[in-house]
Short mmCIF file of C-alpha atoms in Angstrom, two decimals:
data_model
loop_
_atom_site.label_atom_id
_atom_site.label_comp_id
_atom_site.label_asym_id
_atom_site.label_seq_id
_atom_site.Cartn_x
_atom_site.Cartn_y
_atom_site.Cartn_z
CA ILE S 260 0.20 -1.20 -27.84
CA PRO S 261 -0.04 -0.63 -24.07
CA ALA S 262 2.52 -2.39 -21.89
CA SER S 263 -0.28 -4.16 -20.04
CA THR S 264 -1.50 -5.66 -23.33
CA LEU S 265 1.99 -6.86 -24.26
CA GLY S 266 2.49 -8.38 -20.83
CA ALA S 267 -0.88 -10.10 -20.86
CA THR S 268 -0.18 -11.49 -24.33
CA VAL S 269 3.05 -13.26 -23.43
CA ILE S 270 1.66 -14.50 -20.11
CA LYS S 271 -1.35 -16.06 -21.82
CA GLN S 272 0.93 -17.76 -24.35
CA LEU S 273 3.21 -19.09 -21.62
CA LEU S 274 0.21 -20.57 -19.82
CA ALA S 275 -1.06 -22.09 -23.06
CA ASP S 276 2.33 -23.60 -23.96
CA ALA S 277 2.73 -25.04 -20.47
CA LYS S 278 -0.91 -26.19 -20.35
CA LEU S 279 -1.03 -24.69 -16.87
CA ASP S 280 -4.12 -23.50 -15.02
CA PRO S 281 -3.67 -19.77 -14.17
CA GLU S 282 -4.81 -20.59 -10.63
CA LYS S 283 -1.55 -22.50 -10.16
CA VAL S 284 0.51 -19.32 -10.64
CA ASP S 285 1.38 -17.72 -7.29
CA GLU S 286 2.72 -14.38 -8.53
CA VAL S 287 3.35 -12.30 -11.62
CA ILE S 288 6.16 -9.75 -11.23
CA LEU S 289 5.83 -7.04 -13.87
CA GLY S 290 5.77 -3.97 -11.66
CA GLN S 291 3.26 -3.92 -8.83
CA VAL S 292 2.32 -0.26 -8.28
CA CYS S 293 1.05 0.07 -4.70
CA GLY S 294 2.71 -3.14 -3.52
CA SER S 295 6.18 -2.37 -4.88
CA GLY S 296 7.48 -0.96 -1.60
CA LEU S 297 6.57 -4.15 0.26
CA LYS S 298 7.65 -6.50 -2.54
CA ALA S 299 11.06 -4.82 -2.48
CA LEU S 300 11.50 -6.12 1.08
CA ASP S 301 10.69 -9.64 0.01
CA LEU S 302 13.20 -9.48 -2.84
CA GLY S 303 15.81 -8.12 -0.45
CA ALA S 304 15.15 -10.89 2.07
CA GLN S 305 15.43 -13.47 -0.70
CA ALA S 306 18.79 -12.06 -1.79
CA ILE S 307 20.06 -12.37 1.77
CA LYS S 308 18.76 -15.92 2.17
CA CYS S 309 20.39 -16.93 -1.12
CA GLY S 310 23.70 -15.45 -0.07
CA ASP S 311 23.64 -12.82 -2.80
CA ALA S 312 23.72 -9.95 -0.29
CA LYS S 313 24.38 -9.31 3.37
CA VAL S 314 22.79 -5.91 3.84
CA VAL S 315 19.95 -4.60 1.70
CA ILE S 316 18.10 -1.30 1.80
CA ALA S 317 14.62 -1.79 0.43
CA GLY S 318 11.54 0.41 0.10
CA GLY S 319 9.83 2.78 -2.27
CA GLN S 320 9.58 6.37 -3.39
CA GLU S 321 6.90 8.42 -5.08
CA SER S 322 6.36 11.99 -6.26
CA MET S 323 2.80 12.22 -7.49
CA SER S 324 2.97 16.01 -7.57
CA LEU S 325 5.71 15.82 -10.21
CA ALA S 326 4.12 13.12 -12.35
CA PRO S 327 4.26 14.65 -15.85
CA HIS S 328 1.64 14.97 -18.53
CA ALA S 329 2.71 13.02 -21.58
CA LEU S 330 1.99 13.47 -25.28
CA PRO S 331 1.29 10.04 -26.80
CA LYS S 332 2.67 9.36 -30.30
CA SER S 333 4.80 12.50 -30.08
CA ARG S 334 7.59 10.72 -31.96
CA VAL S 335 5.41 9.91 -34.97
CA GLY S 336 3.16 12.96 -35.07
CA GLN S 337 -0.55 13.72 -35.34
CA LYS S 338 -1.90 14.31 -38.86
CA MET S 339 -5.32 15.64 -37.89
CA GLY S 340 -7.51 16.41 -34.90
CA ASP S 341 -6.87 17.31 -31.28
CA TRP S 342 -3.72 16.07 -29.60
CA LYS S 343 -4.44 15.23 -25.99
CA LEU S 344 -1.98 15.33 -23.10
CA VAL S 345 -2.23 12.30 -20.79
CA ASP S 346 -1.91 12.60 -17.00
CA THR S 347 0.66 9.92 -16.17
CA MET S 348 -0.30 10.00 -12.51
CA ILE S 349 -3.70 8.63 -13.46
CA GLN S 350 -2.60 6.55 -16.44
CA ASP S 351 0.26 4.79 -14.67
CA GLY S 352 -1.01 4.66 -11.12
CA LEU S 353 -4.73 5.21 -10.76
CA TRP S 354 -6.17 3.59 -13.87
CA CYS S 355 -7.34 0.00 -14.32
CA ALA S 356 -5.53 -1.19 -17.45
CA PHE S 357 -7.97 -4.07 -17.90
CA ASN S 358 -11.32 -2.36 -17.44
CA LYS S 359 -10.31 1.15 -18.55
CA TYR S 360 -11.62 3.07 -15.57
CA HIS S 361 -10.36 4.86 -12.47
CA MET S 362 -9.47 2.87 -9.36
CA GLY S 363 -12.26 4.73 -7.62
CA VAL S 364 -14.70 2.72 -9.71
CA THR S 365 -13.18 -0.51 -8.38
CA ALA S 366 -13.91 0.81 -4.88
CA GLU S 367 -17.53 1.34 -5.91
CA ASN S 368 -17.57 -2.27 -7.15
CA VAL S 369 -16.20 -3.51 -3.82
CA ALA S 370 -18.73 -1.44 -1.89
CA ALA S 371 -21.56 -3.01 -3.88
CA GLU S 372 -20.24 -6.58 -3.60
CA TYR S 373 -19.48 -6.40 0.12
CA GLY S 374 -22.42 -4.23 1.12
CA VAL S 375 -20.35 -1.31 2.44
CA ALA S 376 -22.71 1.66 2.71
CA ARG S 377 -21.71 5.31 2.35
CA GLU S 378 -22.29 5.86 6.07
CA ALA S 379 -19.86 3.08 7.00
CA GLN S 380 -17.25 4.50 4.63
CA ASP S 381 -17.52 7.99 6.06
CA GLU S 382 -17.38 6.67 9.63
CA PHE S 383 -14.26 4.71 8.76
CA ALA S 384 -12.63 7.76 7.16
CA ALA S 385 -13.45 9.97 10.15
CA ALA S 386 -11.94 7.39 12.49
CA SER S 387 -8.77 7.19 10.38
CA GLN S 388 -8.34 10.96 10.52
CA ALA S 389 -9.00 11.02 14.27
CA LYS S 390 -6.46 8.26 14.99
CA ALA S 391 -3.80 9.87 12.80
CA THR S 392 -4.40 13.27 14.38
CA ALA S 393 -4.03 11.82 17.87
CA ALA S 394 -0.86 9.96 16.88
CA GLN S 395 0.68 13.03 15.27
CA GLN S 396 -0.13 15.26 18.22
CA ALA S 397 1.36 12.66 20.57
CA GLY S 398 4.57 12.71 18.55
CA LYS S 399 4.34 9.06 17.56
CA PHE S 400 5.54 9.65 14.00
CA LYS S 401 8.59 11.78 14.87
CA GLN S 402 10.96 8.85 15.35
CA GLN S 403 10.19 7.42 11.93
CA ILE S 404 10.18 10.62 9.86
CA VAL S 405 13.31 12.08 8.26
CA PRO S 406 12.99 15.88 7.85
CA VAL S 407 13.28 17.16 4.29
CA ALA S 408 14.70 20.60 3.52
CA ILE S 409 12.60 22.51 0.99
CA PRO S 410 14.58 25.34 -0.67
CA GLN S 411 12.88 28.73 -0.80
CA ARG S 412 13.34 31.54 -3.30
CA LYS S 413 14.39 33.80 -0.44
CA GLY S 414 15.74 32.95 2.95
CA ALA S 415 16.54 29.66 4.63
CA ALA S 416 15.06 26.35 3.55
CA VAL S 417 11.87 25.18 5.24
CA MET S 418 12.24 21.91 7.12
CA PHE S 419 9.36 19.57 6.30
CA ASP S 420 9.08 17.09 9.16
CA GLN S 421 5.48 15.98 9.55
CA ASP S 422 2.74 14.52 7.38
CA GLU S 423 0.79 17.36 5.79
CA TYR S 424 -2.27 15.45 4.64
CA ILE S 425 -3.72 14.66 8.09
CA LYS S 426 -6.81 16.82 8.63
CA ALA S 427 -7.43 17.37 12.34
CA ASN S 428 -10.70 19.22 11.69
CA THR S 429 -12.36 16.36 9.80
CA THR S 430 -15.81 15.43 11.11
CA LEU S 431 -18.37 12.88 10.07
CA LYS S 432 -20.66 15.74 9.08
CA SER S 433 -18.05 17.32 6.80
CA LEU S 434 -17.46 13.96 5.11
CA GLN S 435 -21.17 13.39 4.62
CA GLY S 436 -21.41 16.64 2.69
CA LEU S 437 -19.02 15.52 -0.05
CA LYS S 438 -20.28 14.40 -3.45
CA PRO S 439 -19.41 11.03 -5.06
CA ALA S 440 -16.17 11.38 -7.02
CA PHE S 441 -16.19 8.44 -9.41
CA LYS S 442 -19.75 7.34 -10.10
CA LYS S 443 -23.06 9.15 -10.26
CA GLY S 444 -25.08 8.16 -7.23
CA GLY S 445 -22.04 6.33 -5.84
CA SER S 446 -20.60 6.28 -2.34
CA VAL S 447 -16.85 6.85 -2.81
CA THR S 448 -15.76 10.45 -2.26
CA ALA S 449 -12.52 12.38 -1.98
CA GLY S 450 -12.97 12.25 1.79
CA ASN S 451 -13.29 8.49 2.17
CA ALA S 452 -10.49 7.74 -0.31
CA SER S 453 -6.72 8.03 0.16
CA GLY S 454 -4.90 11.19 -0.84
CA LEU S 455 -2.49 12.08 -3.63
CA ASN S 456 0.89 12.47 -1.98
CA ASP S 457 4.67 12.44 -2.26
CA GLY S 458 6.81 10.34 0.02
CA ALA S 459 9.47 7.71 0.47
CA ALA S 460 10.13 4.92 2.94
CA ALA S 461 12.98 2.46 3.40
CA VAL S 462 14.20 -0.23 5.76
CA MET S 463 17.53 -2.00 6.20
CA LEU S 464 17.53 -5.78 5.93
CA MET S 465 20.15 -8.26 7.12
CA ALA S 466 20.54 -11.64 8.77
CA ALA S 467 20.48 -11.78 12.57
CA SER S 468 24.11 -12.89 12.52
CA THR S 469 25.09 -9.83 10.47
CA ALA S 470 23.16 -7.56 12.83
CA ALA S 471 25.07 -9.04 15.76
CA GLN S 472 28.40 -8.49 13.99
CA LEU S 473 27.45 -4.87 13.33
CA ASN S 474 26.13 -4.42 16.87
CA LEU S 475 22.66 -3.51 15.60
CA THR S 476 19.37 -4.39 17.28
CA PRO S 477 16.71 -5.48 14.75
CA LEU S 478 13.21 -4.07 15.01
CA ALA S 479 11.62 -7.23 13.68
CA VAL S 480 12.12 -10.45 11.73
CA ILE S 481 10.38 -11.17 8.42
CA ARG S 482 8.50 -14.44 8.85
CA SER S 483 6.68 -14.70 5.53
CA PHE S 484 5.56 -12.87 2.39
CA ALA S 485 2.77 -13.67 -0.04
CA SER S 486 1.12 -12.31 -3.16
CA ALA S 487 -2.33 -13.17 -4.48
CA GLY S 488 -4.56 -12.28 -7.39
CA VAL S 489 -8.22 -11.22 -7.56
CA ASP S 490 -10.57 -9.93 -10.24
CA PRO S 491 -9.25 -6.49 -11.30
CA LYS S 492 -12.80 -5.13 -10.91
CA ILE S 493 -12.49 -5.63 -7.15
CA MET S 494 -8.74 -5.13 -6.81
CA GLY S 495 -9.22 -3.69 -3.33
CA THR S 496 -9.93 -7.15 -1.95
CA GLY S 497 -6.41 -8.36 -2.80
CA PRO S 498 -5.25 -8.21 0.85
CA ILE S 499 -7.75 -10.93 1.79
CA PRO S 500 -6.15 -13.88 -0.05
CA ALA S 501 -2.64 -12.38 0.28
CA SER S 502 -2.95 -12.14 4.07
CA GLN S 503 -4.37 -15.64 4.30
CA LYS S 504 -1.41 -17.00 2.32
CA ALA S 505 1.17 -15.06 4.32
CA LEU S 506 -0.33 -16.24 7.62
CA ALA S 507 -0.37 -19.84 6.43
CA LYS S 508 3.29 -19.61 5.40
CA ALA S 509 4.19 -18.17 8.81
CA GLY S 510 2.15 -20.84 10.58
CA TRP S 511 0.07 -18.17 12.31
CA SER S 512 -3.65 -17.68 12.76
CA ILE S 513 -5.47 -14.35 12.44
CA ALA S 514 -6.20 -14.47 16.17
CA GLU S 515 -2.46 -14.47 16.93
CA LEU S 516 -1.88 -11.09 15.28
CA ASP S 517 -1.22 -8.27 17.72
CA LEU S 518 -1.22 -5.46 15.16
CA VAL S 519 -2.08 -5.00 11.48
CA GLU S 520 -1.32 -2.25 8.99
CA ALA S 521 -3.63 -2.56 5.99
CA ASN S 522 -3.31 0.21 3.42
CA GLU S 523 -6.47 2.29 3.12
CA ALA S 524 -6.72 2.89 -0.61
CA PHE S 525 -10.42 3.52 -0.09
CA ALA S 526 -12.65 3.18 2.95
CA ALA S 527 -14.88 0.83 0.94
CA GLN S 528 -12.06 -1.64 0.28
CA ALA S 529 -10.61 -1.29 3.78
CA CYS S 530 -14.00 -2.15 5.29
CA ALA S 531 -14.33 -5.08 2.88
CA VAL S 532 -10.89 -6.41 3.87
CA ASN S 533 -11.79 -6.18 7.55
CA LYS S 534 -15.02 -7.99 6.84
CA GLY S 535 -13.44 -10.61 4.59
CA LEU S 536 -10.69 -11.53 7.05
CA GLY S 537 -12.80 -11.18 10.18
CA TRP S 538 -9.93 -9.88 12.27
CA ASP S 539 -10.21 -7.57 15.26
CA ALA S 540 -10.56 -4.13 13.66
CA SER S 541 -9.27 -2.46 16.84
CA LYS S 542 -5.83 -3.89 16.01
CA VAL S 543 -5.82 -2.46 12.47
CA ASN S 544 -4.21 0.89 11.60
CA VAL S 545 -4.18 2.03 15.22
CA ASN S 546 -2.56 5.34 14.23
CA GLY S 547 -4.73 5.95 11.20
CA GLY S 548 -4.10 4.92 7.62
CA ALA S 549 -3.72 6.21 4.09
CA ILE S 550 -7.07 8.02 4.11
CA ALA S 551 -5.54 10.36 6.68
CA ILE S 552 -1.80 10.02 6.10
CA GLY S 553 -1.89 9.75 2.32
CA HIS S 554 -0.97 7.18 -0.31
CA PRO S 555 2.20 7.96 -2.30
CA ILE S 556 1.78 4.90 -4.49
CA GLY S 557 5.32 3.59 -4.83
CA ALA S 558 6.19 4.32 -1.19
CA SER S 559 3.12 3.07 0.64
CA GLY S 560 4.15 -0.58 0.72
CA CYS S 561 7.16 0.19 2.86
CA ARG S 562 5.44 3.01 4.75
CA VAL S 563 2.80 0.70 6.22
CA LEU S 564 5.53 -1.68 7.39
CA VAL S 565 7.54 1.15 8.99
CA ASP S 566 4.42 2.26 10.86
CA LEU S 567 3.77 -1.32 11.91
CA VAL S 568 7.21 -2.16 13.32
CA HIS S 569 7.49 1.13 15.21
CA GLU S 570 4.11 0.65 16.85
CA MET S 571 4.97 -2.96 17.65
CA ALA S 572 8.10 -1.75 19.42
CA ARG S 573 6.15 0.87 21.37
CA ARG S 574 3.60 -1.68 22.54
CA GLY S 575 5.89 -4.65 22.92
CA ALA S 576 3.67 -6.48 20.42
CA ARG S 577 4.93 -9.80 19.08
CA LYS S 578 3.24 -10.57 15.77
CA GLY S 579 2.23 -8.17 13.04
CA LEU S 580 1.09 -8.14 9.41
CA ALA S 581 1.33 -5.47 6.71
CA THR S 582 -0.81 -5.71 3.58
CA LEU S 583 -1.89 -3.69 0.54
CA CYS S 584 -4.13 -4.02 -2.48
CA ILE S 585 -2.66 -3.42 -5.93
CA GLY S 586 -4.30 -1.87 -8.96
CA GLY S 587 -4.86 -4.51 -11.64
CA GLY S 588 -6.07 -7.16 -9.20
CA GLN S 589 -3.40 -8.18 -6.71
CA GLY S 590 -2.61 -8.11 -3.03
CA VAL S 591 0.61 -8.44 -1.02
CA ALA S 592 1.15 -9.24 2.64
CA LEU S 593 4.15 -9.62 4.93
CA CYS S 594 4.32 -11.11 8.43
CA VAL S 595 6.87 -9.76 10.92
CA GLU S 596 7.74 -10.77 14.44
CA HIS S 597 9.11 -8.47 17.13
CA PHE S 598 10.94 -9.74 20.20
CA PRO S 599 10.48 -7.34 23.13
CA GLN S 600 12.10 -9.89 25.46
CA GLY S 601 15.32 -11.79 24.82
CA PRO S 602 17.32 -12.44 21.63
CA ILE S 603 15.74 -12.78 18.22
CA GLN S 604 15.12 -16.38 17.20
CA ALA S 605 15.79 -15.88 13.51
CA LYS S 606 16.05 -18.48 10.80
CA LEU S 607 18.50 -16.44 8.75
#
C-alpha cells in the first residue's frame, strides 16, 4: 500500500472521529516535497520562539541525479511476468499520488483553467532565462553560492561555483520549437518547465537578542509563515492561498511587497499565480527563477528565500515574500522584513 494511501486513510478517519470539516485544517505535515526547504525555516523559528533552541540551521538538499531506480516487491519476489524498475525521482518527487500522473499534467490543467496560452508560457520562460543570465553575468549570485569541489579521476578537483542550468542562448524562437512534453497537443514543454537539478541551501536562524550577543547582523526577520491546500489537479496554484494567508498573518497587503520570489515549477503555474494574486510581476523573480536556475526539489524552498533576502539587501528593500507550490496540492509562503536603516525591530 503506498504511503500516500496510508496517510490519507488515517487523516480521513481522524476527521471523521472529530466530526471536523477538512476546510478547518490549516496544514498537514507528512513530508512536503518542494516546500520542505521553506517549511524547515518555519519549524526552526518555532523552536526558537518556544525556547527549545537558540540557533537553528534550516534548509534543504537534493540530488536528483543520484535518485535511484527501485525494484518494488524485491523482498517478496516476482512469480511471473516482467519486473519493472521504478524511477524514484519521478515516483517520489514528480508524480501526483492522488491522480496518478506526472506533475507536468497538473501544469496543463492550470494552463487550461487560468487561460495561460503556450505563447505566454514561452515568453515567461524566455524572460526567466534572460533575467538569470544577466544576474549571473553581473556576479549577483557569487555571494550566495558555496563552491563545491568535484573530484576528478586524474588531476586536481574541479571547483563548481555557478549554476549550470542557466541557458544564456535561450530565445523565444528556440522555445517555440519544442514539442509538448506531457500531453498530446498540450502547451507545457521542457523549455517552459523547471529543470532537474542537484543543490542545497541553508540559512541560520536565531533571535535578534542572540544575534546581538554573537555580534551578527541579520539579513532579515521572519514575520509570518503559512501553508494552504488546493485541488491536487491544480497543485501549482498553491502559492495563491498560501501567500494570502501569510500576508494576512503579517498584517501586510500585496501592494506593500517590495520583492517576491515565487518558485517557477512551470511557466503555466507561475503565470497563474501572478494572475491569481494580481501583484506587480516586475517585482517577482527579478533575477530569474527555477525555469532558468533549476528546481532541486528538496532544496528549492530555501533557495528561493536565499535569493530573496540577498536581493532585498542589495536593493535596500523592506518587505519580501517567498512562496512555492507543492506536489499533491499545497502551497507554502513566508514573509520576511529587511531593515536597511537602523536596528531590527524583532518580536523574538
